Each structure stands twice: as structure tokens, then as C-alpha cells.
Short mmCIF file of N, CA and C and ligand atoms in Angstrom, two decimals:
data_model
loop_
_atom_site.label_atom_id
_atom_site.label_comp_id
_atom_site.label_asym_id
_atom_site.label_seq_id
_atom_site.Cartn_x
_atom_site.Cartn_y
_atom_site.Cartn_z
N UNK F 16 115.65 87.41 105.73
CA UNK F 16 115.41 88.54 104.82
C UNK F 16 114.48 89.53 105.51
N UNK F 17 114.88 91.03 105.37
CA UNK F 17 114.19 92.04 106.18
C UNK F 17 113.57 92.58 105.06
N UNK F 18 112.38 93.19 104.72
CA UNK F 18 112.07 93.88 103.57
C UNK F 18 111.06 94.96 104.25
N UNK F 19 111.19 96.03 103.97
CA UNK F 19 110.85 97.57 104.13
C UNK F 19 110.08 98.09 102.53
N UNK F 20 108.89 98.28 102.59
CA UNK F 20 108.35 99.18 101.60
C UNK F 20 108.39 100.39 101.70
N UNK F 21 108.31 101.29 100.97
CA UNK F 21 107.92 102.68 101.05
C UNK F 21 107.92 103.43 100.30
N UNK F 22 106.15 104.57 100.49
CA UNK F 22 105.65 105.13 99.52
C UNK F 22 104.94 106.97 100.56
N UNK F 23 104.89 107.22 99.94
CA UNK F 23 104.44 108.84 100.59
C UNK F 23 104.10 109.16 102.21
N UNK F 24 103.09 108.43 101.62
CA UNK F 24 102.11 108.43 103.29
C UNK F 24 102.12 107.41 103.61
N UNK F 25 102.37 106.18 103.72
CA UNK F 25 102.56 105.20 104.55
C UNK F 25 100.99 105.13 104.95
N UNK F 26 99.99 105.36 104.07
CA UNK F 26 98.51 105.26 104.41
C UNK F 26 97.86 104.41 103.22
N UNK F 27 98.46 104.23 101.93
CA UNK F 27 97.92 103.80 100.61
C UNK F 27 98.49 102.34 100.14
N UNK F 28 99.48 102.88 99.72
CA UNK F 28 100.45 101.37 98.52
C UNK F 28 101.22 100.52 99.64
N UNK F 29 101.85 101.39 100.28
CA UNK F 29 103.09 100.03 101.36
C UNK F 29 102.03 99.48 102.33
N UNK F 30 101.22 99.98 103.06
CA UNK F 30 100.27 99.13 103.78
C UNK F 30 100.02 97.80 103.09
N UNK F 31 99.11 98.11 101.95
CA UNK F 31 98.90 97.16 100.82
C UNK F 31 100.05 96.16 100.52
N UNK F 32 101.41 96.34 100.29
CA UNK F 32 102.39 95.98 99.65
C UNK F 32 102.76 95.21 100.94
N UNK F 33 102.65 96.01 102.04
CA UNK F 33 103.28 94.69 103.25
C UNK F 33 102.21 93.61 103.88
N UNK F 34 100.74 93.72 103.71
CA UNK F 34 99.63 92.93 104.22
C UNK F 34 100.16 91.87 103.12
N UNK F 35 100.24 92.14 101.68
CA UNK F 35 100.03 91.26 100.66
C UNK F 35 101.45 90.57 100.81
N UNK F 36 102.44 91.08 100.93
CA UNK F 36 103.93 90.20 101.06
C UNK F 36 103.88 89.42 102.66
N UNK F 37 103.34 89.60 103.51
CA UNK F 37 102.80 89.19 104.81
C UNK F 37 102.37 87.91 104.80
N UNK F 38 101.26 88.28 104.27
CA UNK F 38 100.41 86.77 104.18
C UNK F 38 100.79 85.36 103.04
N UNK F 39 101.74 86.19 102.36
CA UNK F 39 102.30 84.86 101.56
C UNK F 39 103.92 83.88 102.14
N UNK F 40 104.50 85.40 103.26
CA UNK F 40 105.53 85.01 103.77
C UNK F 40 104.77 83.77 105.06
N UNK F 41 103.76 84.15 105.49
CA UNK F 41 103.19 83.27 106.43
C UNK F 41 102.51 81.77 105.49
N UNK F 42 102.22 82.10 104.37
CA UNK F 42 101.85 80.74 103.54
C UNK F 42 102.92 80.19 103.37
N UNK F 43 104.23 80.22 102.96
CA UNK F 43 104.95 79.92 102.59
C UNK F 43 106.10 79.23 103.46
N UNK F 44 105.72 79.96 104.53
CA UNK F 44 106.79 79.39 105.27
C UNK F 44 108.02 80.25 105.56
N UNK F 45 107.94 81.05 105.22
CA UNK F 45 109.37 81.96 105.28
C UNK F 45 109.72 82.21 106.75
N UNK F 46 111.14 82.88 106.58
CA UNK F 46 111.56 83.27 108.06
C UNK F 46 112.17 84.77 107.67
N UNK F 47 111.34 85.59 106.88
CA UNK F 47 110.93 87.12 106.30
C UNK F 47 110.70 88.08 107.74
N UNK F 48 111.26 89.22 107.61
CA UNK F 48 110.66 90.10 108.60
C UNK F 48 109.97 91.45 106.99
N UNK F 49 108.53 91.67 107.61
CA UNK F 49 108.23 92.64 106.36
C UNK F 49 107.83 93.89 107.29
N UNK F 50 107.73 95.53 106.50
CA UNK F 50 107.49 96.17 107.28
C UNK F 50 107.26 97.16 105.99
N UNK F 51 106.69 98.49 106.21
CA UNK F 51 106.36 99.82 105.44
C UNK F 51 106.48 100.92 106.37
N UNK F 52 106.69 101.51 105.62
CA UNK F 52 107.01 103.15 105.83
C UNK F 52 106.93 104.76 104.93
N UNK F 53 106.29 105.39 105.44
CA UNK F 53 106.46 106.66 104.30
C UNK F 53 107.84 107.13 104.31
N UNK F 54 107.62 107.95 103.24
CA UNK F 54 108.96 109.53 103.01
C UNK F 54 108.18 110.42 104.07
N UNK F 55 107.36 111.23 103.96
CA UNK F 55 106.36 111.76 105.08
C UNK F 55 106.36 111.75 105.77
N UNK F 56 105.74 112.62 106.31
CA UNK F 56 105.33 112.47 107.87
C UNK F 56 103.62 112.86 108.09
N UNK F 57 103.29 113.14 107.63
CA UNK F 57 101.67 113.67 107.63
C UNK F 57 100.75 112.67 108.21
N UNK F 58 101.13 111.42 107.97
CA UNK F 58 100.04 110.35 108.34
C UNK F 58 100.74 109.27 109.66
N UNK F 59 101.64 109.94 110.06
CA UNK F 59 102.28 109.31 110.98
C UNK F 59 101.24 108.88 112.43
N UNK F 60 101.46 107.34 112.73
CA UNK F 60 100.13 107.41 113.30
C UNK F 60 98.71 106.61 112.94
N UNK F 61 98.46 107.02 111.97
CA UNK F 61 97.35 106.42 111.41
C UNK F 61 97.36 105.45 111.30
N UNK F 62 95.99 104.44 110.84
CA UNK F 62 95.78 103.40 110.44
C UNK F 62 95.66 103.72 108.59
N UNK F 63 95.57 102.47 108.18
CA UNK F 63 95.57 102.83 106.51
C UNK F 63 94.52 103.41 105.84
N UNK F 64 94.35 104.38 104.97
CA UNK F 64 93.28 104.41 104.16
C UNK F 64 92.31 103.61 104.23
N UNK F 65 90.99 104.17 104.42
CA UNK F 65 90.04 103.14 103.89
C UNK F 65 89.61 102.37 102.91
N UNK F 66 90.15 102.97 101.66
CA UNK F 66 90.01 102.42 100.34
C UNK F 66 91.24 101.51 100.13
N UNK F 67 92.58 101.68 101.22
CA UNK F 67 93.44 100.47 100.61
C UNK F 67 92.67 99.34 101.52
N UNK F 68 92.21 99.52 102.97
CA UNK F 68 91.46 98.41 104.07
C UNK F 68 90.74 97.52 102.77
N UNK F 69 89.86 98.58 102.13
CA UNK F 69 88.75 97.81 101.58
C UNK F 69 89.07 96.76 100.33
N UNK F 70 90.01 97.76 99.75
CA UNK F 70 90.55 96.48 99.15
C UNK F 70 91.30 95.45 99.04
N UNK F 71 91.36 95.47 100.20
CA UNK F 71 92.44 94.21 101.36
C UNK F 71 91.47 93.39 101.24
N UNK F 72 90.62 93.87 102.20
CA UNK F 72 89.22 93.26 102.29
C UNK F 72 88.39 92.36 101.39
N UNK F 73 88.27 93.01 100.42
CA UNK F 73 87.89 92.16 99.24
C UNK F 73 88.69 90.40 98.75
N UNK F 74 89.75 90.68 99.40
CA UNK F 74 90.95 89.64 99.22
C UNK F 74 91.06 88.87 100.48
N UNK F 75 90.32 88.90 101.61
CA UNK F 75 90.22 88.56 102.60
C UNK F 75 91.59 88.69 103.73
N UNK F 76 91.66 89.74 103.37
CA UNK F 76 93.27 90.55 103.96
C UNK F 76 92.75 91.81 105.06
N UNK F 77 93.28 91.51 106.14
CA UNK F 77 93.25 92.77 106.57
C UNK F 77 94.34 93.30 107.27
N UNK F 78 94.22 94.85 106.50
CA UNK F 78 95.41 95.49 107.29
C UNK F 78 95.22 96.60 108.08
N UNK F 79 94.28 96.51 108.70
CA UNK F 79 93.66 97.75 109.43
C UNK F 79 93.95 98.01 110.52
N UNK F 80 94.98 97.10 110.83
CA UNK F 80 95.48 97.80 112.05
C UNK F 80 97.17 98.05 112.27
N UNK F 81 97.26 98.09 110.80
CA UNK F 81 98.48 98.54 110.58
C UNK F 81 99.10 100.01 110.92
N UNK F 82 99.92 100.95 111.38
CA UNK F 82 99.76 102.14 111.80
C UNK F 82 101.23 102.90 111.56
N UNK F 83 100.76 104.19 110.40
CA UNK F 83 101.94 104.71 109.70
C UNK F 83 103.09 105.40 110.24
N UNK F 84 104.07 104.99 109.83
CA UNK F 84 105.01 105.43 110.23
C UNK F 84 106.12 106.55 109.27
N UNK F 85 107.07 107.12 109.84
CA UNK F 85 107.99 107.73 108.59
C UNK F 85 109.19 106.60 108.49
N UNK F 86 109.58 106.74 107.12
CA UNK F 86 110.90 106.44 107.36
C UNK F 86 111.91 106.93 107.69
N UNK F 87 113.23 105.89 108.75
CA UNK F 87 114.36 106.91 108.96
C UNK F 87 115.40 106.43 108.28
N UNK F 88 116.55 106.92 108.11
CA UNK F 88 117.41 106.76 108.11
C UNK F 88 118.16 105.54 108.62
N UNK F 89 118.02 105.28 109.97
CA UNK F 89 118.12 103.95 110.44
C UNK F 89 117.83 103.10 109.84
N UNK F 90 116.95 102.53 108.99
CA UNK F 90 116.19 101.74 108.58
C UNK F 90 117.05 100.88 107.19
N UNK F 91 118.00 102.05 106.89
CA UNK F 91 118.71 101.07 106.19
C UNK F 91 119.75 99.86 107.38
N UNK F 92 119.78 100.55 108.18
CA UNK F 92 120.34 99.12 108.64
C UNK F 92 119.73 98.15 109.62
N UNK F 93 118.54 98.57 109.34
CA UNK F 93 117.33 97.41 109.90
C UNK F 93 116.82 96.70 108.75
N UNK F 94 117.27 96.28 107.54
CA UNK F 94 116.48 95.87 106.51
C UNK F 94 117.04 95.21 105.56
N UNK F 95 117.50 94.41 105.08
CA UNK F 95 117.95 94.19 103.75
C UNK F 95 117.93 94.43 102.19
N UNK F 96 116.63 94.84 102.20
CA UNK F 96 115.79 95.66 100.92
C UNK F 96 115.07 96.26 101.49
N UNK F 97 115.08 97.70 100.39
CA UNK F 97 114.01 98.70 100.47
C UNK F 97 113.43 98.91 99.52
N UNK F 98 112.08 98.80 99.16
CA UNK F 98 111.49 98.74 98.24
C UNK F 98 110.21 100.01 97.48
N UNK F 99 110.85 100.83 96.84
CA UNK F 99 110.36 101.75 96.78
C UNK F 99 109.08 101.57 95.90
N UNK F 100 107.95 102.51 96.31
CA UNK F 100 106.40 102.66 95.30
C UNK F 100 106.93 103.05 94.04
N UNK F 101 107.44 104.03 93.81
CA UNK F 101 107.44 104.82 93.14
C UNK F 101 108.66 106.14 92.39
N UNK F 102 109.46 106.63 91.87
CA UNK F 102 110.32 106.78 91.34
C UNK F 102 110.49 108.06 92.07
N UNK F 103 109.84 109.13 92.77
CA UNK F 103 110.14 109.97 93.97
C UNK F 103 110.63 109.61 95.09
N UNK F 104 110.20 108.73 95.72
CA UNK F 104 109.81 107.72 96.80
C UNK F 104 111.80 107.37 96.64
N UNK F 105 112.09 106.66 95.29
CA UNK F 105 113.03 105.97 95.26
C UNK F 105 114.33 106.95 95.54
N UNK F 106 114.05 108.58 95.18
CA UNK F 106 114.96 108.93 95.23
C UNK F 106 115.06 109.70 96.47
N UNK F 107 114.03 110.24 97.16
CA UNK F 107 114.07 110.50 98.50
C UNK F 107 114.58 109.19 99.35
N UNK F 108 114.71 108.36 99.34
CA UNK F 108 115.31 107.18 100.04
C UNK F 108 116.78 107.25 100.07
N UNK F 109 116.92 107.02 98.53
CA UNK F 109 118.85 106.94 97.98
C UNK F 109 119.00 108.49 99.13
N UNK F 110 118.60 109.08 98.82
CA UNK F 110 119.20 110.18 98.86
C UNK F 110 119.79 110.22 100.57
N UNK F 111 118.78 109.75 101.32
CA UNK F 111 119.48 109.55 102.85
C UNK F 111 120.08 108.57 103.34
N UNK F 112 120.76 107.42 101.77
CA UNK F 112 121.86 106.39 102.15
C UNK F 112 122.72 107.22 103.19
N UNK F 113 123.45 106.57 103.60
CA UNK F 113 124.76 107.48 104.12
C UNK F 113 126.27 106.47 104.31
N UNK F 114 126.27 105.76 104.34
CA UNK F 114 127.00 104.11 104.89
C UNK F 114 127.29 103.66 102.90
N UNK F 115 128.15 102.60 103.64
CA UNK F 115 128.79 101.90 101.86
C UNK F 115 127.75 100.80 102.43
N UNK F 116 127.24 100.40 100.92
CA UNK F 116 126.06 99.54 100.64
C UNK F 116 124.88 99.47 101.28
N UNK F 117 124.82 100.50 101.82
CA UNK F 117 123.21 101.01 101.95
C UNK F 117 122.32 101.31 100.59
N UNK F 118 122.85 102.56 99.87
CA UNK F 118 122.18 102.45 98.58
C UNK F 118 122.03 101.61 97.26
N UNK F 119 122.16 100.57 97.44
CA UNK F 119 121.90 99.56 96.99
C UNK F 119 120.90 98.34 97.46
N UNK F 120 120.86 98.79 98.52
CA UNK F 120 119.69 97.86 99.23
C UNK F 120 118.12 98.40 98.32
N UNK F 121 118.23 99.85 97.77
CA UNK F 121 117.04 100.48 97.70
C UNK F 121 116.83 100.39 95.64
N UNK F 122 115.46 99.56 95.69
CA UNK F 122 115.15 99.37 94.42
C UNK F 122 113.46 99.83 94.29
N UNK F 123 113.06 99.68 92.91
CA UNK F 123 111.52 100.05 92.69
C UNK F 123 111.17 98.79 93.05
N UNK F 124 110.23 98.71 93.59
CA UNK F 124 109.12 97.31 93.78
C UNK F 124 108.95 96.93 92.45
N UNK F 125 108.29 97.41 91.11
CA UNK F 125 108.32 96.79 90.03
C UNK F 125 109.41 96.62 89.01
N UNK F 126 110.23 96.83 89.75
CA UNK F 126 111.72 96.14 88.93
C UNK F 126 111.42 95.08 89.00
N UNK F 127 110.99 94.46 90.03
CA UNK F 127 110.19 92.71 89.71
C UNK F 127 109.66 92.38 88.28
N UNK F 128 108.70 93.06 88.09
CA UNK F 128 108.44 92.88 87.59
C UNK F 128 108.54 93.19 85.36
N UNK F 129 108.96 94.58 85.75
CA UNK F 129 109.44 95.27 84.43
C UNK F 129 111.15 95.46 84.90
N UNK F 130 111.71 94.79 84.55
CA UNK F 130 113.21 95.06 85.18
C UNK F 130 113.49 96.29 84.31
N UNK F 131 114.24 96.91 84.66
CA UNK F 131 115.02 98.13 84.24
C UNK F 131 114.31 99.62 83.78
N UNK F 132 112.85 99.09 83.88
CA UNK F 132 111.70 100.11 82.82
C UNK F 132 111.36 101.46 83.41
N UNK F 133 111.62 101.38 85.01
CA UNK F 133 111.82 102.43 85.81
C UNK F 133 110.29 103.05 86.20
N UNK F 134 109.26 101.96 86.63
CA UNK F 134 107.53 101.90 86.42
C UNK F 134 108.06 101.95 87.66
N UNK F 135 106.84 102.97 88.07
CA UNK F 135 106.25 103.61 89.72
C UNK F 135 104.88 102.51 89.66
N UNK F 136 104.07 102.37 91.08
CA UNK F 136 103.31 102.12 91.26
C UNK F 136 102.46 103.55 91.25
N UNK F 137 101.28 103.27 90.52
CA UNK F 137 100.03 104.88 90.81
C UNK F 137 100.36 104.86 92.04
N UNK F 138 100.31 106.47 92.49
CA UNK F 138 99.59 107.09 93.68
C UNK F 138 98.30 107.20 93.70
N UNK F 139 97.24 106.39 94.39
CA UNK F 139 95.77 106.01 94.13
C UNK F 139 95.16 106.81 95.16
N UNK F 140 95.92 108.12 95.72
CA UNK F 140 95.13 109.36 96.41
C UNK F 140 94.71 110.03 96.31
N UNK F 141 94.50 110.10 95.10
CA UNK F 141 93.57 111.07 94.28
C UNK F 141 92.84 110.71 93.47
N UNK F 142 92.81 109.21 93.37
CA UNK F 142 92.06 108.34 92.20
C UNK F 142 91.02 107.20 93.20
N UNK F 143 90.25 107.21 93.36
CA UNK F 143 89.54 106.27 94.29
C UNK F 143 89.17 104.75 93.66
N UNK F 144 89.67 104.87 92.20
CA UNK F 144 89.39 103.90 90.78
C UNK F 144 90.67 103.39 91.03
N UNK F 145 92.23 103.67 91.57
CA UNK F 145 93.16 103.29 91.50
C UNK F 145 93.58 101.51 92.20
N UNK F 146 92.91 101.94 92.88
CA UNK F 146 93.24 100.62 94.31
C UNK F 146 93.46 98.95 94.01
N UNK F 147 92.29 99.05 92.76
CA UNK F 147 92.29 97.94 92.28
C UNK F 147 93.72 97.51 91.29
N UNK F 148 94.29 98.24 90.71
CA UNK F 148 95.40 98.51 89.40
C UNK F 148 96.17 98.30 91.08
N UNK F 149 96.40 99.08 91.97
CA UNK F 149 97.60 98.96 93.01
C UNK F 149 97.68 97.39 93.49
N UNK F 150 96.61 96.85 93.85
CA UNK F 150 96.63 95.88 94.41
C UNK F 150 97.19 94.66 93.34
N UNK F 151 96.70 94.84 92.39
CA UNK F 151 97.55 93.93 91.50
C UNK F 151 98.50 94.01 91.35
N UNK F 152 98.80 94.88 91.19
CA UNK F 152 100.61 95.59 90.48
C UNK F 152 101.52 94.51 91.82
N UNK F 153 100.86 94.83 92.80
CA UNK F 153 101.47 94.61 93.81
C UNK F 153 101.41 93.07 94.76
N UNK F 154 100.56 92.30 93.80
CA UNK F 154 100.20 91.05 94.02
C UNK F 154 101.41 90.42 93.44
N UNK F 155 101.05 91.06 91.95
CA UNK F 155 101.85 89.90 90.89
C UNK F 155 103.73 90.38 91.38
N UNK F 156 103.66 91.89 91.98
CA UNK F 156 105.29 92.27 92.18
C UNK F 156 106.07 90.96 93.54
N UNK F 157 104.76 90.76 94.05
CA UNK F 157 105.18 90.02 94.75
C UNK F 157 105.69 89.07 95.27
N UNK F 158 104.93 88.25 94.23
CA UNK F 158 105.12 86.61 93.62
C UNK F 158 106.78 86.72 93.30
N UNK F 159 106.95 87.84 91.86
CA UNK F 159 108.25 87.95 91.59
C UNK F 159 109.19 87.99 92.61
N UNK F 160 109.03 88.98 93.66
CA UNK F 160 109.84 88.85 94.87
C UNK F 160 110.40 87.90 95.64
N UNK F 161 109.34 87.25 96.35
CA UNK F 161 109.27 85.89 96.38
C UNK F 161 110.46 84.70 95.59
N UNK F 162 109.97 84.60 94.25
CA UNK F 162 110.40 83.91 93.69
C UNK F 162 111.95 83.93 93.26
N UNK F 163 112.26 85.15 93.13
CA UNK F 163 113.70 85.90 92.87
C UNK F 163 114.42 86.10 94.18
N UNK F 164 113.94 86.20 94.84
CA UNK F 164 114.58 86.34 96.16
C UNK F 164 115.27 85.24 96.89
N UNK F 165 113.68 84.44 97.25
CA UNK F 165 114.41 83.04 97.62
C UNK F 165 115.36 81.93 97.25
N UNK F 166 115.42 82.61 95.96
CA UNK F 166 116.95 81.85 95.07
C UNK F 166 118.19 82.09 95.29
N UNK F 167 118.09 83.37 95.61
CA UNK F 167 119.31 83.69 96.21
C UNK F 167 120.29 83.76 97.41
P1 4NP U 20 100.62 106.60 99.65
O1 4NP U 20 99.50 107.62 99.15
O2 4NP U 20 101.96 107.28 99.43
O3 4NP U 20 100.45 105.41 98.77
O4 4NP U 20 100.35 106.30 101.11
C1 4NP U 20 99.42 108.95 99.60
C2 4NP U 20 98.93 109.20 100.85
C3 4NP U 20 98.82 110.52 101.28
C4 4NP U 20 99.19 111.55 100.44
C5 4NP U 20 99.69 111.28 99.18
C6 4NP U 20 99.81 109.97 98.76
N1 4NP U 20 99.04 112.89 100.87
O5 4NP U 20 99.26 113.81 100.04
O6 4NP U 20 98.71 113.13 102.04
#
């Protein structure tokens, strides 16, 4: 299983979303490839936010030397799922399917969890209070992942 996150800047939520699906694919045992990516390009390059580091950190996670990338196009056929932040995110993705069953690979990350409800993860770049609400969202989305996934 290949799994691809992606959210704006590839500096905030997918960093977060791939450290945290990372370290459970390594608890677990899996034979997972995980990875993130923005829609963007602005932060291409970078290492993550400091406020998502820190709250890695707090969890004894670190993803700080993770370093952003855009997403391409390619990527649908490097991946098996794509897992979008957020309901922009989701449609800038679909939108550069191009291939039969590519767009279908691409779902919200909390369809895990709220199936069908069509819930974004916050954008916590403008909220410095957010990180904590992301990191959960994205703990518990995970578990679901995990758990739904490997069944299949
Ligand atoms: P992310 O957050 O999509 O979770 O990485 C953002 C990062 C950067 C910007 C917006 C959201 N920005 O406007 O530069």
C-alpha cells in the first residue's frame, strides 16, 4: 500500500498526517510506503512548520526533517491512495486525474472517520490554537485507516 497525503503547503497537516501514519506503519509492522505533498508550490523545499514540529514533538514524533514538496500529476501512479486535508485540496487533485481509475484513488482523509460528511481538516495557518484539533483529527483518522485498510 502506497499512501500520499495532501494539503496546501505541504508545511502544516500532511507533514503531520505522514510522521503520524509513519510511525504506526513502523509499529505495526506494515509493508506501507507513506509520503505528503502540497497543491502549491510556495513552500517547496522547506522543512515543516514549526508549530506542526512542535506538536510532533510533544508526541515524541519528529518530523523535522521532512522537506516540502508539490504535488504532480505523476503521483497518481506512484500511490494507491491519495488522501486529501481538505475539500479544496480534494478538488485540485481530482481535477489533474487524467488516466481511468486514477480519480478514485483520491478521497478526504476524514472520510475515515465521518464517512460521507465531506469534513476538511482546519487549515491551522492562521490559527496557532489549531495544531492541537489537527493532530488529533489526524491521529484518530488514522487508526481508521489502518484499520479499514488492512482488511482489505
Ligand atoms: P498546510 O497549511 O496546507 O496544512 O501546509 C498551509 C501552509 C501554507 C499556506 C497555507 C496553508 N500558505 O498560505 O502559505
Amino acid at each position: 500500500m502506497r499512501i500520499l497525503f495532501v494539503c496546501l503547503g505541504n508545511i502544516c497537516r500532511s507533514p503531520l498526517a505522514q510522521g503520524i501514519l509513519e510511525r504506526k506503519v513502523q509499529e505495526q509492522g506494515l509493508d506501507w510506503e507513506v509520503d505528503s505533498a502540497g497543491t502549491g508550490h510556495w513552500h517547496v523545499g522547506e522543512n515543516p512548520d514549526p508549530r506542526s514540529i512542535n506538536i510532533a514533538a510533544q508526541y515524541d514524533l519528529d518530523i523535522s526533517s521532512q522537506v516540502g514538496r508539490q504535488f504532480s500529476p505523476t503521483d497518481f501512479d506512484q500511490f494507491d491512495l491519495i488522501l486529501t486535508m481538505d475539500n479544496q485540496n480534494y478538488r485540485d487533485v481530482k481535477r489533474m486525474a487524467q488516466k481511468e481509475g486514477h480519480e478514485k484513488k483520491v478521497k478526504l482523509i476524514l472520510d475515515f472517520l465521518f464517512p460521507g460528511e465531506g469534513v476538511g481538516v482546519p487549515d491551522p495557518y492562521w490559527d496557532d490554537n489549531g495544531f492541537q484539533k489537527v493532530y488529533d483529527l489526524l491521529d484518530r483518522a488514522t487508526d481508521e485507516l489502518i484499520k479499514k485498510t488492512s482488511l482489505t
